Tab-separated table of C-alpha atoms in Angstrom:
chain	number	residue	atom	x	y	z
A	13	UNK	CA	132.992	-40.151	-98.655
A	14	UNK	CA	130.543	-42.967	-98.497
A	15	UNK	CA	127.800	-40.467	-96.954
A	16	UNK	CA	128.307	-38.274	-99.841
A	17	UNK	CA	128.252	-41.461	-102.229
A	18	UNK	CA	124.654	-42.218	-101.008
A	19	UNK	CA	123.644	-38.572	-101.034
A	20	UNK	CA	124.462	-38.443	-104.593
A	21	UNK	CA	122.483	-41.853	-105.215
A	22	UNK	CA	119.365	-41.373	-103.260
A	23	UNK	CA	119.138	-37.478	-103.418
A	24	UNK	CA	120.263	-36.779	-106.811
A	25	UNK	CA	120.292	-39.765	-108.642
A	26	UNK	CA	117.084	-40.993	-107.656
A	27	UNK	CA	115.432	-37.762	-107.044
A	28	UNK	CA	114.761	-38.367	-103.162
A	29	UNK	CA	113.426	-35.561	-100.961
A	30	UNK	CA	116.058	-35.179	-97.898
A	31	UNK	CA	113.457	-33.603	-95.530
A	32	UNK	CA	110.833	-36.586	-96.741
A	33	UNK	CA	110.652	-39.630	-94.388
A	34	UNK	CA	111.212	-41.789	-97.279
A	35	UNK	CA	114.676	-39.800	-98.516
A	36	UNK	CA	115.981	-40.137	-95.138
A	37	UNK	CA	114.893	-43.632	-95.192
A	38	UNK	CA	116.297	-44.948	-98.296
A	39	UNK	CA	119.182	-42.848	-97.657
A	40	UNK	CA	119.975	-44.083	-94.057
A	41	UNK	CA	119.270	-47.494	-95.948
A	42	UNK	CA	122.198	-47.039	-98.257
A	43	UNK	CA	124.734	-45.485	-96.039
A	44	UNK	CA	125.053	-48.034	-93.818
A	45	UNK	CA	124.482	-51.230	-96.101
A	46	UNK	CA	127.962	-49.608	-98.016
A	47	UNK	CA	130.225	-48.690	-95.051
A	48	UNK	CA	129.247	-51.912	-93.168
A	49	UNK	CA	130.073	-54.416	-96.146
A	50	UNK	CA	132.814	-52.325	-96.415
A	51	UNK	CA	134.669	-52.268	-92.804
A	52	UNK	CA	133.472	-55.526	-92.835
A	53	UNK	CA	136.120	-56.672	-95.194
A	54	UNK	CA	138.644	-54.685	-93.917
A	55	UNK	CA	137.987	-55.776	-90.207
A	56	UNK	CA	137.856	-59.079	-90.883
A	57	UNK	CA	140.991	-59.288	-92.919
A	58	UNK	CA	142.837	-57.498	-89.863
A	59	UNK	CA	141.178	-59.833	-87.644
A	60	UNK	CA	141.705	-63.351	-89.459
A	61	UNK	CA	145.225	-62.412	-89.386
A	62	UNK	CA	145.396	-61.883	-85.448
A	63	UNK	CA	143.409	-65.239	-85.096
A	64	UNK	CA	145.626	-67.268	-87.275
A	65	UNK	CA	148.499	-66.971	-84.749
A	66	UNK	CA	145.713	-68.679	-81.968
A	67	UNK	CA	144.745	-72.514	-83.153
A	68	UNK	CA	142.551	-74.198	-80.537
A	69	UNK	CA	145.523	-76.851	-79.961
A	70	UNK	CA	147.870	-73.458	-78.634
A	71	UNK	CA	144.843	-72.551	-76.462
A	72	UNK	CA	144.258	-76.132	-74.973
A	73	UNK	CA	147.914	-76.250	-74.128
A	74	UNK	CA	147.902	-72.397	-72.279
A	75	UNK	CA	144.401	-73.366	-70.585
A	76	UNK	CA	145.601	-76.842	-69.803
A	77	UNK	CA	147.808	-75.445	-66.956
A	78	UNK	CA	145.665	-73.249	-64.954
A	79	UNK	CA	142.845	-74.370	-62.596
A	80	UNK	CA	141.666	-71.577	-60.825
A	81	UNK	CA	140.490	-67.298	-62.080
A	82	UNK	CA	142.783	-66.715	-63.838
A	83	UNK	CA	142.298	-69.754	-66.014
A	84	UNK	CA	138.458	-68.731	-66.372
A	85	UNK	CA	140.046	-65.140	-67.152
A	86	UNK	CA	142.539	-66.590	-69.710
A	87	UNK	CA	140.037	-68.701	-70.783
A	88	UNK	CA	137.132	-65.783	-71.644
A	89	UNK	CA	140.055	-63.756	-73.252
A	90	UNK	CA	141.371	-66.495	-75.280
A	91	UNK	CA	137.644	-67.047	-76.424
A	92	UNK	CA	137.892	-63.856	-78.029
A	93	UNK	CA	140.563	-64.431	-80.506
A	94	UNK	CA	140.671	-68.412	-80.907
A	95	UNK	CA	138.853	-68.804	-84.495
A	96	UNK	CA	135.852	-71.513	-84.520
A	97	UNK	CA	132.331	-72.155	-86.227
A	98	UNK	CA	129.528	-73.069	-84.098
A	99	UNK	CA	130.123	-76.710	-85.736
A	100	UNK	CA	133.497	-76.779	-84.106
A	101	UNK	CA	132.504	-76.279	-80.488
A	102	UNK	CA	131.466	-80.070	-80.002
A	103	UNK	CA	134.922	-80.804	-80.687
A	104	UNK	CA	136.512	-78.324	-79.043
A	105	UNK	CA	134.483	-78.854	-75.796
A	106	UNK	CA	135.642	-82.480	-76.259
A	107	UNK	CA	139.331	-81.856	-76.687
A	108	UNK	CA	139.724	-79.360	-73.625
A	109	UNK	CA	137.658	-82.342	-71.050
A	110	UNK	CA	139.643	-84.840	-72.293
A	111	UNK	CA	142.935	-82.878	-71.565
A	112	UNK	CA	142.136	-82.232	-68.043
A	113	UNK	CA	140.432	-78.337	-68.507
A	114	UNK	CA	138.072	-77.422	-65.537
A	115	UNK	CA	134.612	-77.376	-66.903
A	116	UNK	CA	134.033	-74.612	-65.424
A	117	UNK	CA	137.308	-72.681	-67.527
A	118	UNK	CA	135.787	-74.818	-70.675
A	119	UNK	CA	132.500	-73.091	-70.298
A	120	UNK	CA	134.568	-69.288	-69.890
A	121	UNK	CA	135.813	-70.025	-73.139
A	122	UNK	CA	132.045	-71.244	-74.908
A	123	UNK	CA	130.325	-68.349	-73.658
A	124	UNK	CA	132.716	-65.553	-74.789
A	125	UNK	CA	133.894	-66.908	-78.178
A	126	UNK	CA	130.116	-66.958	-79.552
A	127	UNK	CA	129.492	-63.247	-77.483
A	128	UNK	CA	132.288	-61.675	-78.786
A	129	UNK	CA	131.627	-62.738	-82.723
A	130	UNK	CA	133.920	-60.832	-85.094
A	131	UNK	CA	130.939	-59.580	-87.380
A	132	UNK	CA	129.135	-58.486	-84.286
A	133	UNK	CA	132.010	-56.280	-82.785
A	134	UNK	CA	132.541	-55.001	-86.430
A	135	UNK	CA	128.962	-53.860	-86.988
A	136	UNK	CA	129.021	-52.022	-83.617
A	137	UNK	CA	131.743	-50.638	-83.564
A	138	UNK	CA	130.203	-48.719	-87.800
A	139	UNK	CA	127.057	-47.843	-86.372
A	140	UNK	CA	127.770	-46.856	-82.676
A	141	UNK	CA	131.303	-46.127	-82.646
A	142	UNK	CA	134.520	-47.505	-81.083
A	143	UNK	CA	133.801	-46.842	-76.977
A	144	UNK	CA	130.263	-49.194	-77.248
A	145	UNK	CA	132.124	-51.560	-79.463
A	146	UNK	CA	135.208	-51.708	-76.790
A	147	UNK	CA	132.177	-51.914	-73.943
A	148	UNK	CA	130.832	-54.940	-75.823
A	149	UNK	CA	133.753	-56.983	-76.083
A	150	UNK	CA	134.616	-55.982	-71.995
A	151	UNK	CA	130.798	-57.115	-70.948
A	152	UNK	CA	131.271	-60.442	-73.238
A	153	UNK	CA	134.537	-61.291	-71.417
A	154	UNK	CA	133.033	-60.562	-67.967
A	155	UNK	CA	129.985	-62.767	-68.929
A	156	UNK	CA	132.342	-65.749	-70.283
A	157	UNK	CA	134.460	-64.887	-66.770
A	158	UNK	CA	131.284	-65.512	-64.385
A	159	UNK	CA	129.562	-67.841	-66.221
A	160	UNK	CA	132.545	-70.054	-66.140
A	161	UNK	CA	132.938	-69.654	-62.874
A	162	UNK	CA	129.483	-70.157	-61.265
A	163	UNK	CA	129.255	-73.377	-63.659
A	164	UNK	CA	132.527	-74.479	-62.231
A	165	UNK	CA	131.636	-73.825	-58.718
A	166	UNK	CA	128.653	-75.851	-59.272
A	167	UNK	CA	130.319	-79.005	-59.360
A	168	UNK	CA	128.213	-80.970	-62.362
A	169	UNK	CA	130.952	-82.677	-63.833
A	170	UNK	CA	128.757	-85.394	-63.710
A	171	UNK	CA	126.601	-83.853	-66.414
A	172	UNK	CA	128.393	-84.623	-68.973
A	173	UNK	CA	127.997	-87.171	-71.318
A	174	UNK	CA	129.921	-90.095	-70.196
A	175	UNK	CA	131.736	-90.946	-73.813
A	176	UNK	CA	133.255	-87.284	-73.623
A	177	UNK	CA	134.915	-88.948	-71.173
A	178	UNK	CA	136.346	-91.760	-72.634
A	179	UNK	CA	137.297	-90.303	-76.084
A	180	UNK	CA	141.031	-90.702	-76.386
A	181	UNK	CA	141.558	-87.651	-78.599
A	182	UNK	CA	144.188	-88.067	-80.822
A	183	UNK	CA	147.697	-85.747	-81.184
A	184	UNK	CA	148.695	-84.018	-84.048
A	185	UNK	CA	151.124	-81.717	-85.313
A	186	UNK	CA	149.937	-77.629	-85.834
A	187	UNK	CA	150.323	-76.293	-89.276
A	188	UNK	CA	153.436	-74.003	-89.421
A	189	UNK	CA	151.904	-70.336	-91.181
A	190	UNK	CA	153.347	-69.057	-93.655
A	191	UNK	CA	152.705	-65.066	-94.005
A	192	UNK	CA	151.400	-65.688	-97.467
A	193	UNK	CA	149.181	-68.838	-96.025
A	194	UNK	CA	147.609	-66.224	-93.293
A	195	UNK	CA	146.704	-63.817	-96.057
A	196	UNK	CA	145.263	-66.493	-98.401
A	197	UNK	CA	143.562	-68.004	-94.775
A	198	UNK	CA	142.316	-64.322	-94.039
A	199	UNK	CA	141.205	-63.888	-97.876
A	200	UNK	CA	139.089	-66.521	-97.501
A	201	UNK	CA	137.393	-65.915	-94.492
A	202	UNK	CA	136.563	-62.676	-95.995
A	203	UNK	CA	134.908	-64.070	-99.032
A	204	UNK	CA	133.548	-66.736	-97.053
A	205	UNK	CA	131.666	-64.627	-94.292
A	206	UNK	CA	130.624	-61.680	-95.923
A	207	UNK	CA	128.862	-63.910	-98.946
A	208	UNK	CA	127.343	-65.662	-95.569
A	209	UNK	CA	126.177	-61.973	-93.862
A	210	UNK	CA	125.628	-59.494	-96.344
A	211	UNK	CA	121.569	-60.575	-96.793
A	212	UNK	CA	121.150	-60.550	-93.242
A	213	UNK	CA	122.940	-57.010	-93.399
A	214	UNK	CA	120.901	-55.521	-95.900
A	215	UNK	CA	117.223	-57.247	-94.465
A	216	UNK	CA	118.551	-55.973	-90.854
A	217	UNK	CA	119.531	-52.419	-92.549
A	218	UNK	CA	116.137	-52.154	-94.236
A	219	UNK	CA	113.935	-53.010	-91.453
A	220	UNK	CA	116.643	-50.332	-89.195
A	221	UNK	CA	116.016	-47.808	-91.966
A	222	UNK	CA	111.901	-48.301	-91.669
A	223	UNK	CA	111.950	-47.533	-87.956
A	224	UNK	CA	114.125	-44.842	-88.381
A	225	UNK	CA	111.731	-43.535	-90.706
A	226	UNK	CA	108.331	-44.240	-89.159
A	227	UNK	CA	108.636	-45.837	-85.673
A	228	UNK	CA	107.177	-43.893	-83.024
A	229	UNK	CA	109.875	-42.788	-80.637
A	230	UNK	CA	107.102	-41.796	-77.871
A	231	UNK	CA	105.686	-45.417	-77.502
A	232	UNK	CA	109.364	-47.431	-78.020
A	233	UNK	CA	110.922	-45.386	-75.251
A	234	UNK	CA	108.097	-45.245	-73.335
A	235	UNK	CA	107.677	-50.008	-73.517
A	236	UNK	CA	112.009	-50.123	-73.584
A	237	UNK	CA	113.688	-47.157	-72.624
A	238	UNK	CA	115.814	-46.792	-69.343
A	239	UNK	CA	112.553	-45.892	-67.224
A	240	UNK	CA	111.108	-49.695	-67.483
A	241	UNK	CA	112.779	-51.731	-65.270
A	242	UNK	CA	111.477	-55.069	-67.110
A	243	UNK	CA	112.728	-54.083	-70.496
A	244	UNK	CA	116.255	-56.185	-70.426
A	245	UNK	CA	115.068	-59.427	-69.174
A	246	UNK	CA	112.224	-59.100	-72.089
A	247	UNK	CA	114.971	-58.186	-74.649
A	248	UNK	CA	116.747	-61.262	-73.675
A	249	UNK	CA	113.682	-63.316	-73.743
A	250	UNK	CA	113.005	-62.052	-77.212
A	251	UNK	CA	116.850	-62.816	-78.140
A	252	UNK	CA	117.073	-66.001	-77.487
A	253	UNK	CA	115.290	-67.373	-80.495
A	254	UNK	CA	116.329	-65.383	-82.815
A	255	UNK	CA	119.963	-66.902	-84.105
A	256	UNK	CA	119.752	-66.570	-87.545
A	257	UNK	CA	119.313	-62.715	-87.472
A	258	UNK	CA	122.534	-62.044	-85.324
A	259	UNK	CA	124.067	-59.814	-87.747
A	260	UNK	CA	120.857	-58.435	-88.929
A	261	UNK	CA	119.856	-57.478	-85.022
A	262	UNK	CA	122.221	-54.900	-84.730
A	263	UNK	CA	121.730	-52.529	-86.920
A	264	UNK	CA	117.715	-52.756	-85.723
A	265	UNK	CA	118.937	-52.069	-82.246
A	266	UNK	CA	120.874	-48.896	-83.359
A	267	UNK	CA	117.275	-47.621	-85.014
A	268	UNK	CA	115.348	-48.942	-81.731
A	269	UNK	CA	118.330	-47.073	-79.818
A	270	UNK	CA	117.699	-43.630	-81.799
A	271	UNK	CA	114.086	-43.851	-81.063
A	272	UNK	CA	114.643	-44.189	-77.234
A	273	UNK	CA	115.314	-47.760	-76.346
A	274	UNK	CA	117.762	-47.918	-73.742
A	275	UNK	CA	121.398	-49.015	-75.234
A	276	UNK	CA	121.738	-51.472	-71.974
A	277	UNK	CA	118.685	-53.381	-73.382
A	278	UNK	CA	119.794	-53.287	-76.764
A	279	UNK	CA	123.213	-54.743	-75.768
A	280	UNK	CA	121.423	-57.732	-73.853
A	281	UNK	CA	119.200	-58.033	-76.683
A	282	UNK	CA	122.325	-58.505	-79.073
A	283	UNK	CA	124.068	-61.136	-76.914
A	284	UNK	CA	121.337	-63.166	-76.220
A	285	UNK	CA	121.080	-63.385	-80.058
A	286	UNK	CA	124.723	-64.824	-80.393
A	287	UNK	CA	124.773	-66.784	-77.129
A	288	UNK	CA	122.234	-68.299	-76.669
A	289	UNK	CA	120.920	-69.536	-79.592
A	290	UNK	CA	118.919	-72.660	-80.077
A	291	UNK	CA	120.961	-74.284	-82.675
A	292	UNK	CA	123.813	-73.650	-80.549
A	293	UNK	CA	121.895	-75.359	-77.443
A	294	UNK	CA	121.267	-78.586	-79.989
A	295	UNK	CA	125.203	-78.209	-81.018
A	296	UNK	CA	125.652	-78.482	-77.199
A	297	UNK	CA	123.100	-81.248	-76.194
A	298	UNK	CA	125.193	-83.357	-77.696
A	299	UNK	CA	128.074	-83.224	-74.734
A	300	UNK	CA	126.344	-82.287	-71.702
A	301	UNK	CA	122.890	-83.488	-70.766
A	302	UNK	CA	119.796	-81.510	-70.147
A	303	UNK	CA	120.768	-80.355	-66.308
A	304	UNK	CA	123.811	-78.669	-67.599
A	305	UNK	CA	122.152	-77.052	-70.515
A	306	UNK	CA	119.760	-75.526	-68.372
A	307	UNK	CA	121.940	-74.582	-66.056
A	308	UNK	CA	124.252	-73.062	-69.079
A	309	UNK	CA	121.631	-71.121	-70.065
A	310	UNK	CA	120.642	-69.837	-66.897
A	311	UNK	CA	123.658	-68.796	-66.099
A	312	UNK	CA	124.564	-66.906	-69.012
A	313	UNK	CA	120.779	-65.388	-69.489
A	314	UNK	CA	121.309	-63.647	-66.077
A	315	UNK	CA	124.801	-62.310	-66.546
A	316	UNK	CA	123.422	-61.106	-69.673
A	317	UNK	CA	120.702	-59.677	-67.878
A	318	UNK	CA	122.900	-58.057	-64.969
A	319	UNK	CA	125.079	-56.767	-67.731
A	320	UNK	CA	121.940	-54.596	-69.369
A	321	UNK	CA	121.120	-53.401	-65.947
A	322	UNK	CA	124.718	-52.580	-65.290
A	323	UNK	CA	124.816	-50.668	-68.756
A	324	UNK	CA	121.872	-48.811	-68.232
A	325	UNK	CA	122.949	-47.510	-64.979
A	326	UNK	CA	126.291	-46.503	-65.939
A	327	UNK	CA	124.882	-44.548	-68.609
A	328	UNK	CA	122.700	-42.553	-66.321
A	329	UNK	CA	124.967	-41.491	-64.311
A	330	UNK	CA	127.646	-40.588	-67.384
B	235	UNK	CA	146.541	-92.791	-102.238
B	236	UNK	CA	143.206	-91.781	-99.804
B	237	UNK	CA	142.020	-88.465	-99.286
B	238	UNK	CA	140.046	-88.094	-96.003
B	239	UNK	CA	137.332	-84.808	-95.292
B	240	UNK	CA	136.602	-84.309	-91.739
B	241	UNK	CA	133.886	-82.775	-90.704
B	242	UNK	CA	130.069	-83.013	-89.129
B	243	UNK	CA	129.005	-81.828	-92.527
B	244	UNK	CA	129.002	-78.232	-92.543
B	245	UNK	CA	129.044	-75.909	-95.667
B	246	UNK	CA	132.912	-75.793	-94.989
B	247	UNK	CA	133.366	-79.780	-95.434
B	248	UNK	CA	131.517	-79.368	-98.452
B	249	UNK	CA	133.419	-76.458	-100.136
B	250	UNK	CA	136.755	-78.163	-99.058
B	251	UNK	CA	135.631	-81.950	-100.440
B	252	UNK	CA	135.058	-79.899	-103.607
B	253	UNK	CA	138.705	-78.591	-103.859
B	254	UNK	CA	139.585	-81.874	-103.065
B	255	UNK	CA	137.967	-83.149	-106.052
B	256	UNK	CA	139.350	-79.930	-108.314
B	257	UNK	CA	142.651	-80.856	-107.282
B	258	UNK	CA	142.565	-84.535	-108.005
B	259	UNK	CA	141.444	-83.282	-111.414
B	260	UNK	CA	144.098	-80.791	-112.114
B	261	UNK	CA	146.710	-83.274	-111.383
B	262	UNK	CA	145.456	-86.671	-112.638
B	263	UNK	CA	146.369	-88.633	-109.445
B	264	UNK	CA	143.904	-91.231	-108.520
B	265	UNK	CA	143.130	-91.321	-105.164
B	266	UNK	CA	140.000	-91.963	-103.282
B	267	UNK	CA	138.223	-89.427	-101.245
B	268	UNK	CA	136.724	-90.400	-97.708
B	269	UNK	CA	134.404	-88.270	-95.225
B	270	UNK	CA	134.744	-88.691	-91.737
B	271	UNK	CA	131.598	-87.240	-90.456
B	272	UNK	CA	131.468	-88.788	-87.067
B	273	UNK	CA	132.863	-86.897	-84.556
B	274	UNK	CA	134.349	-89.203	-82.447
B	275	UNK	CA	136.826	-90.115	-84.891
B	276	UNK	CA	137.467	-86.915	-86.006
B	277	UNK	CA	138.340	-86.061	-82.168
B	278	UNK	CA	140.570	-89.404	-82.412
B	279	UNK	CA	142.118	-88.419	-84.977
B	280	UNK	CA	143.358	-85.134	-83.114
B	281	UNK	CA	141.126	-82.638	-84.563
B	282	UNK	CA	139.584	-79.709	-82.969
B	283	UNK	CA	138.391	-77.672	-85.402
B	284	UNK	CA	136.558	-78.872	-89.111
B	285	UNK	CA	136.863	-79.017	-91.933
B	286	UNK	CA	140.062	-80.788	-91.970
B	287	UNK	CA	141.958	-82.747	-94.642
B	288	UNK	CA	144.360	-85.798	-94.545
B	289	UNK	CA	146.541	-87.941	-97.033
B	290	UNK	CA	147.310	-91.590	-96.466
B	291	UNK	CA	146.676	-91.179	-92.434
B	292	UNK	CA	148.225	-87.843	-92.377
B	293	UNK	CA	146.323	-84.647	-91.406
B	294	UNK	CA	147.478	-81.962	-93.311
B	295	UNK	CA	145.587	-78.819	-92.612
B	296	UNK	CA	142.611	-78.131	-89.780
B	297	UNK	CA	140.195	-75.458	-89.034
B	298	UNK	CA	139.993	-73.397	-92.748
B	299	UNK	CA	138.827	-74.374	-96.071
B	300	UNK	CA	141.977	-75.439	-97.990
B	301	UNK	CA	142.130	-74.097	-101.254
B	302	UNK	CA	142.700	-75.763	-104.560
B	303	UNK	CA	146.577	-75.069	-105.094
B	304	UNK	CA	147.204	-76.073	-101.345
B	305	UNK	CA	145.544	-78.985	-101.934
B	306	UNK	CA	147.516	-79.749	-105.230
B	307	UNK	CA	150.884	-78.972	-103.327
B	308	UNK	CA	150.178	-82.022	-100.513
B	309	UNK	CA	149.259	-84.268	-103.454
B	310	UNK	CA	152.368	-83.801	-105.257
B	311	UNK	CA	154.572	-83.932	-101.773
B	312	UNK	CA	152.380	-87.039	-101.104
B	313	UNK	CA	152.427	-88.595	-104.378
């Protein structure tokens, strides 16, 4: 329905040639801008609902009592559907050290919950389809799962800032949901992230839309398909810096992907983005000092690395 | 009666101290509005996640951007 909606606009409407590389263009352009704002909504909705049933407090108190895997596992899979904003993880961090949370099960749950963003896992799953979505969110987890667990095994508890340590955080009651508060909550979260996305959307749509128009596959495939073996570790490299263009990455990785790049490397490329971003790193300087950072980012650059690699592989042999 | 906003400051504190002020409006109750934007006492005072709203000591709600007629609802109860 949509497809036919921007056939009719660019084709007919605007008097587009199909076979021109500007009709296909301006049509791929329009497509996607319309079913992504539009799933996002929905998908959102469906999952602010889920996530009101998960407060941090509930997941401090579950995490609280486990010490070894299985609280990195919990930890990684409660990271997926425990709702927070970047400005929340200081906090957060704070509040699970201060109850008596491994650092190492803390970190599980900071590296998946950025990973496995809701926006991220709803523009995958519109523009490459339901099994790379699912893939996505299982590769997140794992990262969140070893990360955790090498930082934990590491022993720097040391590395933390020493008032984390002495913050008496305070108790307090959590909210009772009503169904009609966890619409309104879900409602807003809605409004509130897609007015936040949809320009990074449509600038990540358009420049998508230009390289499926005029990149040339022969030289993209040939500098980041599955053949170089350096192609992931540079996608990461390239990742890191670029926060602000999370959402808008994805749908330039799907046009990258259709001219050859190999989906591995664009799947690095796309979590580096979220986890690893540098205003996330300043967010985080603020508890843990410079040793732990790096070691933080280490860590999680070369699961994120192993996980392209893995990717890549497994789609050879498929 | 005392209104306190917690949060480091985000666009979220910001939309929710606006409500705040809507809903003081809409009701007529005087009452004075405080941010809390350092984040040790926002830990002490048991939060987790911002932007978070309290009357007279009280939290009320955590982690979301209350709206307006929530708001209104806690100043009557509180009132």
């Amino acid at each position: 329905m949509i497809n036919r909606f921007a056939e009719l606009l660019v084709y007919n409407l605007m008097g587009l040639d199909s076979a021109t590389r500007l009709g296909s263009s301006v049509h791929f352009f329009f497509y996607d801008t319309i079913k992504i704002i539009f799933l996002l909504s929905v998908m959102i909705f469906v999952i602010s609902i889920i996530r009101s049933y998960f407060p941090p407090e509930k997941t401090k108190l579950l995490l609280s009592k486990r010490k070894k895997v299985t609280g990195n596992i919990l930890a990684s899979l409660l990271g997926v559907v425990t709702p927070f904003c970047s400005c929340s993880s200081v906090p957060i961090f704070i509040g699970f050290v201060e109850s008596g949370i491994p650092l190492g099960i803390t970190f599980s749950f900071l590296i998946t919950s950025p990973i496995v963003n809701q926006v991220a896992l709803v523009m995958l799953f519109s523009l490459f389809g339901w099994q790379i979505a699912s893939i996505y969110l299982l590769s997140g987890i794992l990262v969140g799962i070893i990360g955790g667990l090498v930082i934990g095994k590491l022993g720097l508890e040391d590395q933390v800032e020493e008032y984390v340590y002495q913050i008496q955080a305070g108790e307090t009651k959590v909210e009772e949901l009503s169904w009609e508060k966890r619409i309104s909550y879900a409602k807003a979260q809605v409004t509130e992230i897609v007015s936040r996305v949809w320009k990074y959307v449509i600038i990540g749509i358009g420049i998508g839309a230009f390289i499926h128009g005029y990149a040339p596959a022969d030289l993209l495939s040939q500098y980041a398909g599955a053949d170089n073996p350096l192609a992931v570790i540079a996608a990461v490299g390239i990742g890191i810096p670029l926060y602000a263009n999370v959402v808008g990455t994805i749908p330039i990785a799907q046009a990258l992907i259709g001219k050859g790049v190999a989906i591995g490397t664009a799947l690095s490329f796309m979590m580096a983005t979220t986890a690893l971003s540098i205003p996330a790193m300043i967010i985080l300087r603020k508890v843990i000092k410079p040793k732990l950072l790096t070691v933080f980012v280490t860590v999680v650059g070369v699961s994120i690395i192993g996980v392209g690699y893995m990717f890549n592989f497994l789609v050879n042999i498929i | 009666m005392e209104i306190r906003i917690y949060g480091p400051g985000c666009r979220n504190c910001v939309n929710l101290t606006k409500n705040a002020k809507k809903a003081l409006e809409q009701t007529g109750v005087e009452a004075e509005i405080i941010k809390v934007e350092d984040m040790q006492d926002i830990i002490e005072a048991g939060i987790m996640t911002t932007p978070a709203i309290g009357i007279d000591g009280e939290v009320k709600i955590k982690g979301r951007v209350a709206n307006v007629e929530e708001i209104i609802d806690l100043i009557k109860a509180n009132n």
